[in-house]
Amino acid sequence: MQRIGFIGLGIMGKPMAQNLLKAGYPLVVYNRSRSAMDELAVEGAVLAESPKTVAQQTDIVISCVSDSPDVEAVALGSNGIIEGAKPGLLYIDMSTIAPATARKVYTALKEKGVDALDAPVSGGDIGAQQGTLSIMVGGDEAAFQRSLPVLQIMGKNIIYIGEAGAGQVTKACNQIVVALTVQAVAEALTLAKKSRVDVARVRDALMGGFAQSRILEVHGKRILEGNFQPGFKLNLHRKDMNIVLQAGREVGVPLLGSAQVTTLMDALLAQGKGDLDNAALATLYELLAGIRSDDVTETE
Ligand code: NAP
């Protein structure tokens, strides 16, 4: 059985790594801070001191860290994967990062005989725990075929999109749809509230028609209940909107809706709400509409 390395044991990475262990893969793990590693050691993982030593001991290395500079550091930095990699290693990055960074990592590792895939995910912490993530993959198709048995442990809807960076372009598209739909739901439910009609019934009516969506269902409920405990934090979604806007600039697509919703997110971050769920966009609408003047906590 192939030996797998896993770097980044956060909200997403830890359950993904645990699923690989449960499936019987020998696993070598590295996390920047120690506590998450100790937990995995109890479950049978071998601990490594750096991404470099992970690469030295494994056939496939997976990472799930925060942002583009973090992936660059882990893959190409000092004590990074590139320093420990032997030709034939497969590197799968499952973080959400800029397509341009994914291409840079792909090219640098290719020169060392290492195949790299960008394979960001959708489905949240629940999808990571249940092994039901949607995974969108960019890179060489032969490398994708090689990665499939491992990706199938972590996800269900696994789609090869195209060359390096294509997986991250897909994730950027995903984040546009999520952001603008959250905004639409927040806007609609604020109109309902200020019009003094029953907001729950409005949501029920919309759920049965063409406006139906998972975001109307889940975030609509959060907005109704005033429960903004994350979920997917505004801070992380704002990070993704940076990636979206940068990707649009690179290819010359004005992303009007994305730019606007990013500004709304900035207003929420300025109010110190970055750790709330992204459904907290509704609180800004309510503030602007004069429905609320107060601050919001995680659960009202
Ligand atoms: P998280 O809980 O904050 O975990 C981030 C992990 O990355 C931690 O293990 C952190 O180590 C590690 N890390 C960050 N910078 C690093 C660096 N420079 N070097 C080494 N390790 C570093 O975040 P998450 O929610 O798991 O998200 C991980 C990725 O998945 C992000 O790109 C996110 O956008 C994406 N994603 C998240 C969700 C979600 O619902 N949460 C859904 C889809 C995609 P420490 O423990 O030392 O901080």
Coordinates of C-alpha atoms and ligand atoms in Angstrom, one line a residue:
M1 CA 0.0 0.0 0.0
Q2 CA 1.3 3.5 -0.8
R3 CA 2.5 5.6 2.1
I4 CA 0.7 8.9 2.4
G5 CA 1.9 12.1 3.9
F6 CA -0.6 14.7 5.2
I7 CA 0.4 18.3 6.0
G8 CA -2.1 20.7 7.8
L9 CA -4.3 19.2 10.4
G10 CA -6.9 22.0 10.8
I11 CA -10.7 21.9 10.7
M12 CA -10.6 20.2 7.2
G13 CA -7.2 18.4 7.2
K14 CA -7.6 16.5 10.4
P15 CA -10.8 14.6 9.5
M16 CA -9.5 14.0 6.0
A17 CA -6.3 12.5 7.4
Q18 CA -8.3 10.4 9.9
N19 CA -10.4 9.0 7.0
L20 CA -7.1 7.9 5.3
L21 CA -6.0 6.2 8.5
K22 CA -9.3 4.5 8.9
A23 CA -9.0 3.2 5.3
G24 CA -5.8 1.5 6.3
Y25 CA -3.2 3.8 4.6
P26 CA 0.1 4.2 6.4
L27 CA 0.2 7.9 7.2
V28 CA 3.0 10.3 8.0
V29 CA 1.7 13.7 9.3
Y30 CA 3.1 17.2 9.9
N31 CA 1.3 20.1 11.5
R32 CA 2.9 23.5 12.3
S33 CA 1.6 23.4 15.9
R34 CA 2.0 20.2 17.8
S35 CA -1.3 19.3 19.5
A36 CA -3.2 18.2 16.4
M37 CA -0.3 15.8 15.5
D38 CA -0.4 14.1 18.9
E39 CA -4.0 13.3 18.4
L40 CA -3.2 11.6 15.1
A41 CA -0.3 9.7 16.6
V42 CA -2.7 8.1 19.0
E43 CA -4.7 6.9 16.0
G44 CA -1.6 5.3 14.4
A45 CA 0.0 8.1 12.3
V46 CA 3.8 8.6 12.2
L47 CA 4.9 12.1 13.1
A48 CA 7.3 14.1 10.9
E49 CA 9.3 17.2 11.7
S50 CA 8.8 19.1 8.5
P51 CA 7.2 18.9 5.0
K52 CA 10.6 17.9 3.8
T53 CA 10.7 14.8 6.1
V54 CA 7.1 14.0 5.2
A55 CA 8.1 13.9 1.5
Q56 CA 11.2 11.7 2.2
Q57 CA 9.1 9.0 3.8
T58 CA 6.1 8.8 1.4
D59 CA 4.8 8.2 -2.1
I60 CA 1.9 10.7 -2.1
V61 CA 1.9 14.0 -0.1
I62 CA -1.4 15.9 0.6
S63 CA -1.6 19.4 2.1
C64 CA -4.6 21.3 3.4
V65 CA -3.3 24.6 4.8
S66 CA -4.7 28.2 4.8
D67 CA -3.7 30.4 1.9
S68 CA -1.4 30.8 -1.2
P69 CA 1.8 31.8 0.7
D70 CA 1.3 28.9 3.1
V71 CA 1.2 26.4 0.3
E72 CA 4.2 28.0 -1.3
A73 CA 6.1 27.7 2.0
V74 CA 5.1 24.1 2.5
A75 CA 5.8 23.0 -1.0
L76 CA 8.7 25.1 -2.2
G77 CA 10.1 26.8 1.0
S78 CA 13.0 25.9 3.3
N79 CA 12.4 22.4 4.7
G80 CA 9.6 22.2 2.1
I81 CA 8.3 19.2 0.1
I82 CA 10.7 20.1 -2.8
E83 CA 13.7 19.5 -0.6
G84 CA 12.7 15.9 0.4
A85 CA 11.0 14.8 -2.8
K86 CA 12.2 12.0 -5.0
P87 CA 11.2 11.7 -8.6
G88 CA 7.8 9.9 -8.9
L89 CA 6.3 11.6 -5.8
L90 CA 2.7 12.8 -6.2
Y91 CA 1.8 16.0 -4.4
I92 CA -1.9 16.9 -4.0
D93 CA -2.7 20.3 -2.5
M94 CA -6.3 20.5 -1.3
S95 CA -6.2 24.0 0.1
T96 CA -8.1 26.9 -1.5
I97 CA -5.4 29.1 -3.1
A98 CA -4.8 31.3 -6.2
P99 CA -4.7 29.4 -9.5
A100 CA -1.4 31.2 -10.3
T101 CA 0.2 29.8 -7.1
A102 CA -1.0 26.3 -8.0
R103 CA 0.6 26.6 -11.5
K104 CA 3.9 27.9 -9.9
V105 CA 4.0 24.9 -7.5
Y106 CA 3.2 22.5 -10.4
T107 CA 6.0 23.9 -12.6
A108 CA 8.7 24.0 -9.8
L109 CA 7.9 20.4 -8.8
K110 CA 7.7 19.1 -12.4
E111 CA 11.4 20.1 -12.8
K112 CA 12.1 17.6 -9.9
G113 CA 10.1 14.8 -11.5
V114 CA 7.2 15.4 -9.0
D115 CA 3.6 15.5 -10.2
A116 CA 1.4 18.1 -8.6
L117 CA -2.4 18.4 -8.5
D118 CA -4.5 21.3 -7.3
A119 CA -7.5 19.6 -5.7
P120 CA -9.6 22.1 -3.6
V121 CA -12.7 20.9 -1.9
S122 CA -16.3 22.0 -1.2
G123 CA -18.5 20.5 1.4
G124 CA -17.2 22.0 4.7
D125 CA -16.1 20.3 7.9
I126 CA -19.1 17.9 7.8
G127 CA -18.1 16.8 4.3
A128 CA -14.5 16.3 5.4
Q129 CA -15.7 14.2 8.4
Q130 CA -18.0 12.1 6.4
G131 CA -15.7 11.6 3.4
T132 CA -18.2 13.2 1.1
L133 CA -16.3 16.3 -0.2
S134 CA -16.7 17.6 -3.7
I135 CA -13.2 17.7 -5.1
M136 CA -12.2 19.7 -8.2
V137 CA -8.9 18.7 -9.7
G138 CA -6.3 20.4 -12.0
G139 CA -3.0 18.9 -13.2
D140 CA -1.9 16.1 -15.5
E141 CA -4.7 13.6 -16.2
A142 CA -2.4 10.6 -15.6
A143 CA -1.6 12.0 -12.1
F144 CA -5.3 12.5 -11.5
Q145 CA -5.9 8.8 -12.3
R146 CA -3.1 7.9 -9.9
S147 CA -4.7 10.1 -7.1
L148 CA -8.2 8.7 -7.5
P149 CA -8.1 5.8 -5.0
V150 CA -6.9 8.2 -2.3
L151 CA -9.3 11.1 -3.2
Q152 CA -12.2 8.6 -3.2
I153 CA -11.5 8.0 0.6
M154 CA -12.1 11.8 1.2
G155 CA -14.7 12.7 -1.3
K156 CA -17.6 11.6 -3.5
N157 CA -18.0 14.1 -6.3
I158 CA -14.5 14.0 -7.8
I159 CA -14.1 15.8 -11.1
Y160 CA -11.0 16.3 -13.3
I161 CA -11.3 19.8 -14.7
G162 CA -8.1 20.2 -16.7
E163 CA -4.5 21.4 -16.6
A164 CA -2.7 22.8 -13.5
G165 CA -4.7 25.6 -11.8
A166 CA -8.0 24.5 -13.3
G167 CA -9.1 23.0 -10.0
Q168 CA -8.5 26.4 -8.2
V169 CA -10.3 28.3 -11.0
T170 CA -13.3 26.0 -10.3
K171 CA -13.2 26.6 -6.6
A172 CA -13.1 30.4 -7.3
C173 CA -16.2 30.0 -9.4
N174 CA -17.8 28.0 -6.5
Q175 CA -17.0 30.8 -4.1
I176 CA -18.5 33.5 -6.4
V177 CA -21.8 31.5 -6.5
V178 CA -21.8 31.0 -2.7
A179 CA -21.0 34.7 -1.9
L180 CA -23.6 36.1 -4.3
T181 CA -26.2 33.7 -3.2
V182 CA -25.6 34.4 0.5
Q183 CA -26.0 38.1 -0.4
A184 CA -29.2 37.5 -2.3
V185 CA -30.7 35.5 0.6
A186 CA -29.7 38.2 3.1
E187 CA -31.1 40.9 0.9
A188 CA -34.4 39.1 0.3
L189 CA -35.0 38.2 3.9
T190 CA -34.2 41.7 5.1
L191 CA -36.8 43.1 2.7
A192 CA -39.3 40.5 4.1
K193 CA -38.5 41.5 7.7
K194 CA -38.8 45.3 7.2
S195 CA -42.0 44.7 5.2
R196 CA -43.4 43.1 8.4
V197 CA -44.3 39.8 6.7
D198 CA -43.5 36.4 8.2
V199 CA -39.9 35.8 7.2
A200 CA -40.1 32.0 7.9
R201 CA -43.1 31.7 5.5
V202 CA -41.2 33.8 2.9
R203 CA -38.4 31.3 3.1
D204 CA -40.8 28.3 2.9
A205 CA -42.4 29.8 -0.2
L206 CA -39.1 30.5 -1.9
M207 CA -37.8 27.0 -1.0
G208 CA -40.6 25.4 -3.2
G209 CA -39.9 27.5 -6.3
F210 CA -37.2 28.5 -8.7
A211 CA -35.3 30.4 -6.0
Q212 CA -34.7 27.2 -4.0
S213 CA -31.1 26.6 -3.0
R214 CA -29.0 24.9 -0.3
I215 CA -27.9 28.4 0.8
L216 CA -31.5 29.6 1.1
E217 CA -32.1 26.4 3.2
V218 CA -29.0 26.5 5.5
H219 CA -28.1 30.2 5.6
G220 CA -31.8 31.2 5.5
K221 CA -32.3 29.2 8.6
R222 CA -29.3 30.8 10.3
I223 CA -30.5 34.3 9.4
L224 CA -34.0 33.5 10.7
E225 CA -32.6 32.2 14.0
G226 CA -29.9 34.9 14.2
N227 CA -27.4 32.1 14.7
F228 CA -24.1 33.1 13.1
Q229 CA -21.8 30.5 14.8
P230 CA -19.5 29.1 12.0
G231 CA -19.7 27.1 9.7
F232 CA -17.6 28.8 7.2
K233 CA -16.0 31.9 8.7
L234 CA -16.3 35.3 7.0
N235 CA -12.5 35.6 7.4
L236 CA -11.9 32.6 5.2
H237 CA -14.5 33.5 2.7
R238 CA -12.9 37.0 2.4
K239 CA -9.6 35.3 1.7
D240 CA -11.3 33.4 -1.1
M241 CA -12.7 36.5 -2.6
N242 CA -9.2 37.9 -2.9
I243 CA -8.4 34.8 -4.9
V244 CA -11.5 35.3 -7.0
L245 CA -10.8 39.0 -7.7
Q246 CA -7.1 38.3 -8.5
A247 CA -8.1 35.5 -10.9
G248 CA -10.6 37.8 -12.6
R249 CA -7.9 40.5 -13.1
E250 CA -5.4 38.0 -14.5
V251 CA -7.7 36.9 -17.4
G252 CA -9.5 40.3 -17.8
V253 CA -13.0 39.5 -16.4
P254 CA -14.6 42.3 -14.4
L255 CA -16.3 40.5 -11.5
L256 CA -18.8 43.2 -10.6
G257 CA -20.9 41.2 -8.2
S258 CA -17.9 39.7 -6.5
A259 CA -16.3 43.1 -6.0
Q260 CA -19.5 44.4 -4.4
V261 CA -20.0 41.5 -2.0
T262 CA -16.3 41.7 -1.1
T263 CA -16.8 45.3 0.0
L264 CA -19.7 44.2 2.2
M265 CA -17.5 41.5 3.7
D266 CA -14.9 44.2 4.4
A267 CA -17.5 46.3 6.3
L268 CA -18.3 43.3 8.5
L269 CA -14.6 42.6 9.1
A270 CA -14.2 46.3 10.1
Q271 CA -16.9 45.6 12.7
G272 CA -14.9 42.7 14.1
K273 CA -17.2 40.0 12.8
G274 CA -14.6 37.9 10.8
D275 CA -15.1 34.9 13.1
L276 CA -18.8 34.7 12.5
D277 CA -20.4 32.5 9.8
N278 CA -20.6 34.2 6.4
A279 CA -24.4 34.2 6.8
A280 CA -23.7 37.2 9.1
L281 CA -23.9 39.3 5.9
A282 CA -27.6 39.6 6.8
T283 CA -26.6 41.7 9.9
L284 CA -25.1 44.4 7.7
Y285 CA -28.3 44.5 5.6
E286 CA -30.4 44.8 8.8
L287 CA -28.1 47.6 10.0
L288 CA -28.4 49.5 6.7
A289 CA -32.2 49.0 6.7
G290 CA -32.5 50.4 10.3
I291 CA -33.8 47.1 11.6
R292 CA -30.8 46.8 14.0
S293 CA -28.4 49.3 15.4
D294 CA -26.6 46.9 17.7
D295 CA -23.7 44.6 17.5
V296 CA -24.1 40.9 17.0
T297 CA -22.7 37.9 18.9
E298 CA -22.4 34.4 17.6
T299 CA -25.9 33.5 18.7
E300 CA -28.5 36.1 19.4
Ligands
NAP1 P1 -7.8 25.8 9.6 O1 -8.6 25.0 10.6 O2 -7.4 27.2 10.0 O3 -6.4 25.0 9.4 C1 -5.4 25.5 8.6 C2 -4.2 24.5 8.8 O4 -3.1 25.0 8.0 C3 -3.7 24.4 10.2 O5 -3.3 23.0 10.4 C4 -2.5 25.3 10.2 O6 -1.5 25.0 11.1 C5 -1.9 25.0 8.8 N1 -1.1 26.1 8.3 C6 -1.5 27.4 8.0 N2 -0.4 28.1 7.5 C7 0.6 27.3 7.5 C8 2.0 27.4 7.2 N3 2.5 28.6 6.7 N4 2.8 26.3 7.3 C9 2.3 25.2 7.8 N5 1.1 25.0 8.2 C10 0.2 26.0 8.0 O7 -8.4 25.9 8.2 P2 -9.4 24.9 7.5 O8 -10.8 25.3 7.7 O9 -9.0 23.5 7.8 O10 -9.1 25.2 5.9 C11 -8.0 24.7 5.2 C12 -8.2 25.0 3.8 O11 -9.4 24.5 3.3 C13 -8.3 26.6 3.5 O12 -7.6 26.9 2.3 C14 -9.8 26.8 3.4 O13 -10.1 27.9 2.6 C15 -10.2 25.5 2.7 N6 -11.6 25.1 2.9 C16 -12.2 25.2 4.1 C17 -13.5 24.8 4.3 C18 -14.2 25.0 5.6 O14 -15.5 24.8 5.7 N7 -13.5 25.2 6.7 C19 -14.3 24.4 3.2 C20 -13.6 24.2 2.0 C21 -12.3 24.6 1.8 P3 -1.6 25.4 12.7 O15 -2.4 24.4 13.4 O16 -0.2 25.5 13.2 O17 -2.3 26.8 12.7

